[in-house]
Short mmCIF file of C-alpha atoms in Angstrom, two decimals:
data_model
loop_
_atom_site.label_atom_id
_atom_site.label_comp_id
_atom_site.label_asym_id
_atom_site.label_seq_id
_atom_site.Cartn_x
_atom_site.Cartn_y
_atom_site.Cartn_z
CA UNK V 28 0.00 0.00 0.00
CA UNK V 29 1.77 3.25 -1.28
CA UNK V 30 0.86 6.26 0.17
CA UNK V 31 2.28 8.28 -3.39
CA UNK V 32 -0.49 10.30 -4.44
CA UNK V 33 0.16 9.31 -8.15
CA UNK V 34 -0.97 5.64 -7.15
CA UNK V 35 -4.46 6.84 -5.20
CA UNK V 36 -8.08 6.37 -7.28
CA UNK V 37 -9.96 9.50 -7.56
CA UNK V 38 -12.34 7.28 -5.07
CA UNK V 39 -9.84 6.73 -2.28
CA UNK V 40 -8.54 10.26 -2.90
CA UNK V 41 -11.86 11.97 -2.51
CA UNK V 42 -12.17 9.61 1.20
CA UNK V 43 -9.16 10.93 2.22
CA UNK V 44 -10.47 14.26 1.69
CA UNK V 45 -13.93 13.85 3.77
CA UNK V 46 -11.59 12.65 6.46
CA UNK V 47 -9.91 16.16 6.88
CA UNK V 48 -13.31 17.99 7.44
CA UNK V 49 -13.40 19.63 10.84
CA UNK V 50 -16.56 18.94 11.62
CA UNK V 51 -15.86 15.17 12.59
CA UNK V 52 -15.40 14.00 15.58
CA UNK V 53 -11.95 12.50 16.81
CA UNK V 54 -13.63 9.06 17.24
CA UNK V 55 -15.82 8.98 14.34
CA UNK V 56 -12.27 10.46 12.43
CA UNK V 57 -10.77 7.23 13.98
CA UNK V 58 -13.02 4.82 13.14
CA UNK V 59 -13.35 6.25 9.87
CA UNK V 60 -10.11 6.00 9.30
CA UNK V 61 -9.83 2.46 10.33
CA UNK V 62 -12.37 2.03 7.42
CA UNK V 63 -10.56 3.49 4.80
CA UNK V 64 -7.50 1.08 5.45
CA UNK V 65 -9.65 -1.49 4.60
CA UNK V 66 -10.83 0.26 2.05
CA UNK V 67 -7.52 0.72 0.48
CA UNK V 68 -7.01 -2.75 1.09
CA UNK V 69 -9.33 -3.78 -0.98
CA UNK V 70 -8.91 -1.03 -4.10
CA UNK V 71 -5.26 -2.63 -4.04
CA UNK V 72 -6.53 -6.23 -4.19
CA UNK V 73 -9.67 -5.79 -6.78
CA UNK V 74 -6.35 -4.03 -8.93
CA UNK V 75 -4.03 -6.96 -8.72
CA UNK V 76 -7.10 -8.94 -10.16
CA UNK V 77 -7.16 -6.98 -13.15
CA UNK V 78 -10.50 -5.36 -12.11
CA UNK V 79 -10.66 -1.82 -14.29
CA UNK V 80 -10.46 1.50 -12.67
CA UNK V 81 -12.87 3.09 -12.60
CA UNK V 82 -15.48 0.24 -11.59
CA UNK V 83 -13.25 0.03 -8.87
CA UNK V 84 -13.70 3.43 -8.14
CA UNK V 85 -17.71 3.50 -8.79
CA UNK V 86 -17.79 0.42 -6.16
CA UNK V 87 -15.80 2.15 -3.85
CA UNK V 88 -17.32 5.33 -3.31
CA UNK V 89 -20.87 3.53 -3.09
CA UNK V 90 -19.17 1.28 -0.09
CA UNK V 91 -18.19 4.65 1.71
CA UNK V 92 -21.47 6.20 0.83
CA UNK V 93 -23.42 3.60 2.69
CA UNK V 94 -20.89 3.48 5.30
CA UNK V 95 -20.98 7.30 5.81
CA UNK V 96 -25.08 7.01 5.90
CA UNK V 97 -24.98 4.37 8.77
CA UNK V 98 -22.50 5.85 10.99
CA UNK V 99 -24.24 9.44 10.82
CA UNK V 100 -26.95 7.29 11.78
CA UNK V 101 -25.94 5.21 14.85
CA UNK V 102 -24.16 8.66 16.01
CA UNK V 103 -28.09 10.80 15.56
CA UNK V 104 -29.63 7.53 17.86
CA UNK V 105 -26.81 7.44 20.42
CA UNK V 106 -27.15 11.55 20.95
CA UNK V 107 -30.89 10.42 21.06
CA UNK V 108 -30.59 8.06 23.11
CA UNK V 109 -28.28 10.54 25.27
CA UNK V 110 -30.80 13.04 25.40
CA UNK V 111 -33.69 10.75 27.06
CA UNK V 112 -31.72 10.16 29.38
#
C-alpha cells in the first residue's frame, strides 16, 4: 500500500479528503479511518485482479457512501438516546 499520491483512485482520494473535514469528531475520524485502510485494502486487491479503474472506483465510493449514511446514523440515535436520558 503506497501512500504516493500518483498511485491513489480518484475514489480513495476523494475519502481521504472527507476525512480532513473539521466537523468530525476525533472518534468517528478514527473509526473512519480504520475504514478506509480497509478500504484501500481492498482497491489494491480488486487491482491486482485486473478489475478496471474506474469500476473500482464506482464500487468504492458507493461502499463509503453507505458506510458514511450508517454511521451518521448510529451517532443521531446514540445523541438520542443521550438526550432521554
Amino acid at each position: 500500500m503506497s501512500n504516493d499520491p500518483k498511485n491513489k483512485s480518484g475514489a480513495l482520494a476523494f475519502i481521504q479528503d472527507r476525512l480532513l473535514d473539521p466537523d468530525l469528531s476525533p472518534e468517528v475520524r478514527e473509526n473512519t479511518q480504520r475504514y478506509f485502510e480497509h478500504i484501500t485494502r481492498l482497491d489494491q486487491d480488486l487491482r491486482n485482479v485486473g478489475m478496471d479503474g474506474e469500476k473500482i472506483d464506482e464500487h468504492l465510493l458507493e461502499i463509503f457512501e453507505d458506510y458514511e449514511r450508517e454511521l451518521s446514523a448510529s451517532v443521531k440515535r446514540v445523541e438520542m438516546d443521550m438526550k432521554d436520558d
